[in-house]
Amino acid sequence: MITILGAGSIGVSFAAVFSDIGAKVCLADPDAERRGTAPHSLARQAEAIKDAGLWRGGAGSVEVVDDPGKALQGSDLVIECGPENLEIKRAIFADLLARTGSETVLATASSAITISGILPDPSQQERCLVAHPVNPPSILRVIELVPAPGTDQEATAKAARLFQSAGFETVHLGHEIEGFVLNRLQSAVLREAYRLVDEGVTDVAGIEAIMRMGLGPRWALSGPFETVELNTPGGIKAHAARMGPAYKRIGEARGETVDWNEDLVANVDAQRRKVLPLGALDRAGDMAFARCRSARCSARSADAGLTMQ
Ligand SMILES: NC(=O)c1ccc[n+]([C@@H]2O[C@H](COP(=O)([O-])OP(=O)(O)OC[C@H]3O[C@@H](n4cnc5c(N)ncnc54)[C@H](O)[C@@H]3O)[C@@H](O)[C@H]2O)c1
């Protein structure tokens, strides 16, 4: 049993995913209007899951209620998807701690509020963590799991197992940090995009074109480390030696500290070598871009109703 608090876009999306894998889902929202639109929103999410080729067709169910009541006691996982408001989340978690047993993991989908912010006392954090999705989680199946200092490892492991069983790739953060990982990466790009527009280097259309036609297609298949490896003979170490000094100047000119020291680069390289041997890089690069190009063509032709030659 999975209980989801909040029938907004995130709560409904999670409910559609978990019912599709066969789980019993209790979806609670105090707002009667939200409860009224939930069945239609769930049906739309189910269509989107099918369109994305992720549909499993499990015989799950979603019960839409104003209060989860007894469902809370039998729940393996509660996902709090209420408004992004500290006081509301504090009230919800105080209630959840009182109404659930030690076997229930309590997660918040919060975009920026940490468990330490909601429950400052580490002794209350044991079975609580952030499970930050990417909207819409029905389609974008990656989730950041962020423990507080008092979160039990077993609670994080149980949450990870449940999200993985629903097809999510889980990314475990070592500790709480503002913005988690996704928003820190996105903010780095946006900070520079704003500066470049502000300085008249390019306009908004220029930034959009570079991302849509250049970095975006690359990043659709690879993260920033893999992208530079696939683009630089010799991989991470060669890229850091070739581009590191320029990137350091760029960052420092913006007032940032840039320290790609030898140990750090060796650490990143060692982690990458576990994924892809150096000898496979050239071929992997060609294949990755070919797959990316082909995926973009299929998506565009589907959108436009065109047949690509
Ligand atoms: N929308 C996104 O892009 C996105 C992405 C990642 C994370 N998040 C986070 O997920 C959470 C939910 O986001 P959303 O966009 O679905 O929000 P939303 O505002 O659309 O929906 C929140 C829902 O919670 C309900 N609610 C209010 N008080 C409640 C209570 N006490 N118990 C249960 N439900 C209650 C509201 O009636 C509303 O339907 C937020 O913390 C948000 O920051 C959102």
Tab-separated table of C-alpha atoms and ligand atoms in Angstrom:
chain	number	residue	atom	x	y	z
A	1	MET	CA	0.000	0.000	0.000
A	2	ILE	CA	1.269	3.458	-0.958
A	3	THR	CA	-0.317	6.606	0.473
A	4	ILE	CA	0.075	9.857	-1.424
A	5	LEU	CA	-0.838	13.155	0.208
A	6	GLY	CA	-1.772	15.865	-2.282
A	7	ALA	CA	-3.547	15.348	-5.609
A	8	GLY	CA	-1.668	18.058	-7.497
A	9	SER	CA	0.379	17.280	-10.600
A	10	ILE	CA	3.079	15.390	-8.655
A	11	GLY	CA	0.756	13.387	-6.412
A	12	VAL	CA	-1.473	12.285	-9.293
A	13	SER	CA	1.544	11.369	-11.396
A	14	PHE	CA	2.999	9.166	-8.626
A	15	ALA	CA	-0.425	7.583	-8.070
A	16	ALA	CA	-0.640	6.641	-11.754
A	17	VAL	CA	2.846	5.091	-11.677
A	18	PHE	CA	2.343	3.012	-8.532
A	19	SER	CA	-1.120	1.769	-9.513
A	20	ASP	CA	0.305	0.772	-12.909
A	21	ILE	CA	2.788	-1.558	-11.186
A	22	GLY	CA	-0.061	-3.177	-9.262
A	23	ALA	CA	0.050	-1.263	-5.973
A	24	LYS	CA	-2.953	-0.205	-3.931
A	25	VAL	CA	-2.739	3.576	-3.736
A	26	CYS	CA	-4.587	5.894	-1.363
A	27	LEU	CA	-4.525	9.442	-2.792
A	28	ALA	CA	-5.616	12.037	-0.213
A	29	ASP	CA	-6.362	15.713	-0.694
A	30	PRO	CA	-8.428	18.006	1.548
A	31	ASP	CA	-9.505	20.083	-1.477
A	32	ALA	CA	-12.804	18.774	-2.884
A	33	GLU	CA	-12.145	20.332	-6.289
A	34	ARG	CA	-8.787	18.533	-6.581
A	35	ARG	CA	-10.429	15.272	-5.568
A	36	GLY	CA	-13.079	15.870	-8.219
A	37	THR	CA	-10.560	16.337	-11.031
A	38	ALA	CA	-8.277	13.494	-9.853
A	39	PRO	CA	-9.909	10.673	-11.893
A	40	HIS	CA	-9.565	12.681	-15.123
A	41	SER	CA	-5.947	13.625	-14.247
A	42	LEU	CA	-5.149	9.971	-13.457
A	43	ALA	CA	-6.549	8.875	-16.819
A	44	ARG	CA	-4.413	11.486	-18.596
A	45	GLN	CA	-1.317	10.319	-16.753
A	46	ALA	CA	-2.089	6.712	-17.709
A	47	GLU	CA	-2.286	7.767	-21.372
A	48	ALA	CA	1.044	9.566	-21.068
A	49	ILE	CA	2.651	6.474	-19.508
A	50	LYS	CA	1.341	4.381	-22.419
A	51	ASP	CA	2.568	6.942	-24.982
A	52	ALA	CA	6.014	6.790	-23.381
A	53	GLY	CA	6.054	3.000	-23.697
A	54	LEU	CA	6.292	2.581	-19.918
A	55	TRP	CA	2.892	1.006	-19.312
A	56	ARG	CA	3.008	-2.262	-17.323
A	57	GLY	CA	-0.718	-2.842	-16.874
A	58	GLY	CA	-0.570	-4.041	-13.275
A	59	ALA	CA	-3.890	-4.514	-11.516
A	60	GLY	CA	-3.440	-1.714	-8.994
A	61	SER	CA	-6.024	0.759	-7.759
A	62	VAL	CA	-6.283	4.377	-6.656
A	63	GLU	CA	-8.738	5.412	-3.966
A	64	VAL	CA	-9.235	9.186	-3.793
A	65	VAL	CA	-10.106	10.398	-0.272
A	66	ASP	CA	-10.075	13.550	1.845
A	67	ASP	CA	-8.115	11.874	4.656
A	68	PRO	CA	-6.060	8.678	4.361
A	69	GLY	CA	-7.430	7.338	7.659
A	70	LYS	CA	-6.650	3.672	8.174
A	71	ALA	CA	-4.649	3.444	4.927
A	72	LEU	CA	-1.782	5.105	6.775
A	73	GLN	CA	-1.284	2.148	9.117
A	74	GLY	CA	-0.865	-0.385	6.321
A	75	SER	CA	1.354	1.783	4.124
A	76	ASP	CA	4.906	0.824	3.191
A	77	LEU	CA	5.525	4.332	1.934
A	78	VAL	CA	3.818	7.702	2.313
A	79	ILE	CA	4.761	10.304	-0.291
A	80	GLU	CA	3.882	13.828	0.839
A	81	CYS	CA	3.064	15.908	-2.259
A	82	GLY	CA	1.396	18.873	-0.574
A	83	PRO	CA	2.171	22.531	-1.309
A	84	GLU	CA	5.790	23.732	-1.165
A	85	ASN	CA	5.235	25.484	2.150
A	86	LEU	CA	7.302	24.812	5.275
A	87	GLU	CA	4.506	25.298	7.787
A	88	ILE	CA	2.124	23.015	5.873
A	89	LYS	CA	4.801	20.317	5.533
A	90	ARG	CA	5.622	20.608	9.257
A	91	ALA	CA	1.967	20.081	10.153
A	92	ILE	CA	1.647	17.133	7.750
A	93	PHE	CA	4.791	15.396	9.084
A	94	ALA	CA	3.814	15.922	12.739
A	95	ASP	CA	0.499	14.255	11.907
A	96	LEU	CA	2.188	11.442	9.943
A	97	LEU	CA	4.644	10.647	12.739
A	98	ALA	CA	1.724	10.306	15.143
A	99	ARG	CA	-0.457	8.222	12.819
A	100	THR	CA	2.002	5.753	11.250
A	101	GLY	CA	4.034	2.864	12.608
A	102	SER	CA	7.787	2.283	12.524
A	103	GLU	CA	7.541	0.180	9.314
A	104	THR	CA	6.209	3.107	7.228
A	105	VAL	CA	8.739	5.275	5.378
A	106	LEU	CA	7.723	8.935	5.117
A	107	ALA	CA	8.978	10.790	2.037
A	108	THR	CA	8.392	14.331	0.865
A	109	ALA	CA	8.481	15.252	-2.819
A	110	SER	CA	9.627	18.735	-1.825
A	111	SER	CA	11.565	20.716	-4.427
A	112	ALA	CA	13.690	22.618	-1.936
A	113	ILE	CA	12.588	22.019	1.670
A	114	THR	CA	14.751	19.470	3.496
A	115	ILE	CA	13.708	16.991	6.185
A	116	SER	CA	15.911	18.916	8.629
A	117	GLY	CA	13.824	21.982	7.817
A	118	ILE	CA	10.579	20.100	8.435
A	119	LEU	CA	11.784	18.065	11.441
A	120	PRO	CA	14.828	19.756	13.037
A	121	ASP	CA	15.078	17.097	15.783
A	122	PRO	CA	17.239	14.210	14.415
A	123	SER	CA	15.421	11.709	16.642
A	124	GLN	CA	12.261	12.376	14.577
A	125	GLN	CA	14.027	11.955	11.221
A	126	GLU	CA	14.668	8.190	11.424
A	127	ARG	CA	12.162	7.064	8.750
A	128	CYS	CA	11.894	10.378	6.879
A	129	LEU	CA	13.627	11.558	3.720
A	130	VAL	CA	13.163	13.713	0.639
A	131	ALA	CA	12.228	11.884	-2.577
A	132	HIS	CA	12.550	14.682	-5.129
A	133	PRO	CA	11.023	13.807	-8.511
A	134	VAL	CA	11.356	15.451	-11.892
A	135	ASN	CA	8.005	16.629	-13.234
A	136	PRO	CA	6.221	14.573	-14.512
A	137	PRO	CA	7.439	11.543	-12.535
A	138	SER	CA	5.056	9.364	-14.561
A	139	ILE	CA	7.469	9.783	-17.496
A	140	LEU	CA	10.779	11.055	-16.112
A	141	ARG	CA	11.730	8.140	-13.891
A	142	VAL	CA	14.624	9.480	-11.867
A	143	ILE	CA	14.364	10.477	-8.231
A	144	GLU	CA	16.749	12.123	-5.785
A	145	LEU	CA	16.730	10.483	-2.342
A	146	VAL	CA	17.983	12.937	0.256
A	147	PRO	CA	18.435	11.725	3.834
A	148	ALA	CA	18.611	14.027	6.855
A	149	PRO	CA	21.396	13.438	9.419
A	150	GLY	CA	18.985	11.305	11.492
A	151	THR	CA	17.557	9.238	8.611
A	152	ASP	CA	18.042	5.511	9.072
A	153	GLN	CA	19.896	3.836	6.164
A	154	GLU	CA	17.261	1.101	6.086
A	155	ALA	CA	14.516	3.706	5.526
A	156	THR	CA	16.414	5.099	2.531
A	157	ALA	CA	17.053	1.570	1.239
A	158	LYS	CA	13.353	0.678	1.546
A	159	ALA	CA	12.302	3.860	-0.275
A	160	ALA	CA	14.872	3.089	-2.987
A	161	ARG	CA	13.543	-0.451	-3.439
A	162	LEU	CA	9.961	0.789	-3.766
A	163	PHE	CA	10.813	3.533	-6.268
A	164	GLN	CA	13.041	1.147	-8.236
A	165	SER	CA	10.224	-1.399	-8.398
A	166	ALA	CA	8.190	1.360	-10.078
A	167	GLY	CA	10.917	1.888	-12.686
A	168	PHE	CA	12.708	4.866	-11.108
A	169	GLU	CA	16.460	5.274	-11.215
A	170	THR	CA	17.319	6.417	-7.690
A	171	VAL	CA	20.122	8.881	-7.031
A	172	HIS	CA	21.268	8.821	-3.403
A	173	LEU	CA	22.633	12.126	-2.110
A	174	GLY	CA	25.296	11.924	0.603
A	175	HIS	CA	23.717	14.735	2.613
A	176	GLU	CA	21.207	17.577	2.431
A	177	ILE	CA	22.157	20.513	0.230
A	178	GLU	CA	20.041	23.389	-1.062
A	179	GLY	CA	18.627	22.638	-4.527
A	180	PHE	CA	19.643	18.959	-4.275
A	181	VAL	CA	21.493	17.926	-7.483
A	182	LEU	CA	19.028	18.631	-10.272
A	183	ASN	CA	18.376	22.231	-9.332
A	184	ARG	CA	22.038	22.924	-8.647
A	185	LEU	CA	22.927	21.749	-12.160
A	186	GLN	CA	20.001	23.605	-13.719
A	187	SER	CA	20.838	26.745	-11.757
A	188	ALA	CA	24.460	26.672	-12.960
A	189	VAL	CA	23.276	26.762	-16.574
A	190	LEU	CA	20.593	29.375	-15.899
A	191	ARG	CA	22.963	31.644	-13.948
A	192	GLU	CA	25.309	31.794	-16.928
A	193	ALA	CA	22.418	32.074	-19.428
A	194	TYR	CA	21.086	35.133	-17.594
A	195	ARG	CA	24.560	36.710	-17.478
A	196	LEU	CA	25.142	36.167	-21.206
A	197	VAL	CA	21.794	37.801	-22.024
A	198	ASP	CA	22.515	40.628	-19.561
A	199	GLU	CA	25.900	41.297	-21.172
A	200	GLY	CA	24.433	41.272	-24.682
A	201	VAL	CA	26.634	38.325	-25.725
A	202	THR	CA	23.520	36.674	-27.151
A	203	ASP	CA	19.761	36.907	-26.731
A	204	VAL	CA	17.235	34.424	-25.348
A	205	ALA	CA	16.756	32.868	-28.803
A	206	GLY	CA	20.523	32.313	-29.061
A	207	ILE	CA	20.661	30.510	-25.704
A	208	GLU	CA	17.625	28.404	-26.638
A	209	ALA	CA	19.133	27.428	-30.034
A	210	ILE	CA	22.473	26.399	-28.510
A	211	MET	CA	20.735	24.247	-25.914
A	212	ARG	CA	18.057	22.823	-28.246
A	213	MET	CA	20.386	21.996	-31.124
A	214	GLY	CA	23.712	21.465	-29.329
A	215	LEU	CA	23.982	20.708	-25.630
A	216	GLY	CA	20.388	19.471	-25.249
A	217	PRO	CA	20.650	16.575	-27.746
A	218	ARG	CA	23.988	15.582	-26.214
A	219	TRP	CA	22.599	15.753	-22.680
A	220	ALA	CA	19.508	13.785	-23.711
A	221	LEU	CA	21.774	10.740	-23.772
A	222	SER	CA	24.719	11.580	-21.556
A	223	GLY	CA	25.538	13.586	-18.485
A	224	PRO	CA	28.209	16.294	-18.551
A	225	PHE	CA	31.064	13.907	-17.732
A	226	GLU	CA	30.153	11.381	-20.419
A	227	THR	CA	29.520	14.180	-22.916
A	228	VAL	CA	33.040	15.601	-22.634
A	229	GLU	CA	34.533	12.116	-22.704
A	230	LEU	CA	32.731	11.224	-25.896
A	231	ASN	CA	34.009	14.468	-27.368
A	232	THR	CA	37.658	14.259	-26.311
A	233	PRO	CA	40.064	11.491	-27.320
A	234	GLY	CA	41.625	10.312	-24.060
A	235	GLY	CA	38.538	10.838	-21.938
A	236	ILE	CA	38.148	12.764	-18.675
A	237	LYS	CA	41.850	13.291	-17.957
A	238	ALA	CA	42.528	14.533	-21.488
A	239	HIS	CA	39.529	16.863	-21.341
A	240	ALA	CA	40.547	18.288	-17.949
A	241	ALA	CA	44.086	18.918	-19.244
A	242	ARG	CA	42.857	20.501	-22.476
A	243	MET	CA	39.861	22.560	-21.300
A	244	GLY	CA	40.472	22.819	-17.535
A	245	PRO	CA	42.563	26.026	-17.666
A	246	ALA	CA	39.999	27.838	-19.836
A	247	TYR	CA	37.087	26.651	-17.662
A	248	LYS	CA	38.996	27.840	-14.584
A	249	ARG	CA	39.449	31.315	-16.138
A	250	ILE	CA	35.756	31.420	-17.112
A	251	GLY	CA	34.595	30.420	-13.613
A	252	GLU	CA	37.004	32.714	-11.780
A	253	ALA	CA	35.994	35.654	-13.960
A	254	ARG	CA	32.473	35.036	-12.574
A	255	GLY	CA	33.779	35.002	-8.999
A	256	GLU	CA	33.625	31.214	-8.576
A	257	THR	CA	36.235	28.933	-7.040
A	258	VAL	CA	37.298	26.340	-9.614
A	259	ASP	CA	39.535	23.572	-8.292
A	260	TRP	CA	39.770	20.587	-10.628
A	261	ASN	CA	42.824	19.254	-8.801
A	262	GLU	CA	44.626	16.071	-9.844
A	263	ASP	CA	42.964	13.911	-7.165
A	264	LEU	CA	39.487	15.139	-8.089
A	265	VAL	CA	40.021	14.525	-11.811
A	266	ALA	CA	41.474	11.065	-11.033
A	267	ASN	CA	38.413	10.276	-8.891
A	268	VAL	CA	36.007	11.287	-11.678
A	269	ASP	CA	38.059	9.363	-14.236
A	270	ALA	CA	38.108	6.224	-12.040
A	271	GLN	CA	34.309	6.352	-11.679
A	272	ARG	CA	33.877	6.765	-15.428
A	273	ARG	CA	36.281	3.900	-16.238
A	274	LYS	CA	33.989	1.560	-14.306
A	275	VAL	CA	31.245	2.496	-16.787
A	276	LEU	CA	33.171	2.599	-20.062
A	277	PRO	CA	36.747	1.505	-20.834
A	278	LEU	CA	38.879	4.144	-22.549
A	279	GLY	CA	39.146	2.005	-25.688
A	280	ALA	CA	35.356	2.017	-26.182
A	281	LEU	CA	34.987	5.798	-26.125
A	282	ASP	CA	35.264	6.603	-29.860
A	283	ARG	CA	32.697	4.058	-30.939
A	284	ALA	CA	30.392	4.866	-28.007
A	285	GLY	CA	30.398	8.517	-29.043
A	286	ASP	CA	29.345	7.834	-32.631
A	287	MET	CA	26.681	5.393	-31.553
A	288	ALA	CA	25.324	7.741	-28.892
A	289	PHE	CA	24.920	10.652	-31.280
A	290	ALA	CA	23.387	8.427	-33.939
A	291	ARG	CA	20.811	7.145	-31.421
A	292	CYS	CA	20.152	10.683	-30.267
A	293	ARG	CA	19.701	11.987	-33.802
A	294	SER	CA	17.376	9.142	-34.642
A	295	ALA	CA	15.316	9.646	-31.461
A	296	ARG	CA	14.949	13.358	-32.246
A	297	CYS	CA	13.841	12.625	-35.801
A	298	SER	CA	11.238	10.104	-34.577
A	299	ALA	CA	9.932	12.484	-31.935
A	300	ARG	CA	9.716	15.409	-34.355
A	301	SER	CA	8.039	13.369	-37.057
A	302	ALA	CA	5.516	12.007	-34.545
A	303	ASP	CA	4.768	15.531	-33.325
A	304	ALA	CA	4.388	16.926	-36.815
A	305	GLY	CA	2.655	13.859	-38.249
A	306	LEU	CA	5.476	13.628	-40.831
A	307	THR	CA	7.212	10.608	-42.311
A	308	MET	CA	10.962	11.100	-42.143
A	309	GLN	CA	13.005	9.657	-45.008
B	1	LIG	N1	5.468	20.656	-9.966
B	1	LIG	C1	6.775	20.394	-10.097
B	1	LIG	O1	7.406	20.672	-11.117
B	1	LIG	C2	7.514	19.728	-8.947
B	1	LIG	C3	8.691	19.006	-9.225
B	1	LIG	C4	9.339	18.365	-8.163
B	1	LIG	C5	8.839	18.484	-6.873
B	1	LIG	N2	7.703	19.202	-6.642
B	1	LIG	C6	7.192	19.317	-5.267
B	1	LIG	O2	6.150	18.362	-5.088
B	1	LIG	C7	5.177	18.903	-4.173
B	1	LIG	C8	3.827	18.929	-4.869
B	1	LIG	O3	3.914	19.719	-6.016
B	1	LIG	P1	2.656	20.008	-6.963
B	1	LIG	O4	3.157	20.788	-8.105
B	1	LIG	O5	1.896	18.744	-7.230
B	1	LIG	O6	1.801	20.952	-5.967
B	1	LIG	P2	0.326	21.500	-6.090
B	1	LIG	O7	0.295	22.782	-5.344
B	1	LIG	O8	-0.171	21.445	-7.504
B	1	LIG	O9	-0.549	20.417	-5.282
B	1	LIG	C9	-0.512	20.327	-3.897
B	1	LIG	C10	-1.787	19.616	-3.457
B	1	LIG	O10	-1.680	19.392	-2.050
B	1	LIG	C11	-2.980	19.562	-1.496
B	1	LIG	N3	-2.866	19.759	-0.055
B	1	LIG	C12	-2.860	20.899	0.658
B	1	LIG	N4	-2.751	20.618	1.987
B	1	LIG	C13	-2.711	19.256	2.097
B	1	LIG	C14	-2.656	18.350	3.197
B	1	LIG	N5	-2.582	18.797	4.452
B	1	LIG	N6	-2.638	17.024	2.929
B	1	LIG	C15	-2.698	16.570	1.668
B	1	LIG	N7	-2.775	17.373	0.587
B	1	LIG	C16	-2.785	18.706	0.803
B	1	LIG	C17	-3.563	20.743	-2.258
B	1	LIG	O11	-4.980	20.765	-2.165
B	1	LIG	C18	-3.068	20.446	-3.663
B	1	LIG	O12	-3.993	19.674	-4.404
B	1	LIG	C19	5.685	20.288	-3.755
B	1	LIG	O13	6.421	20.194	-2.569
B	1	LIG	C20	6.585	20.667	-4.921
B	1	LIG	O14	7.571	21.614	-4.602
B	1	LIG	C21	7.013	19.815	-7.646
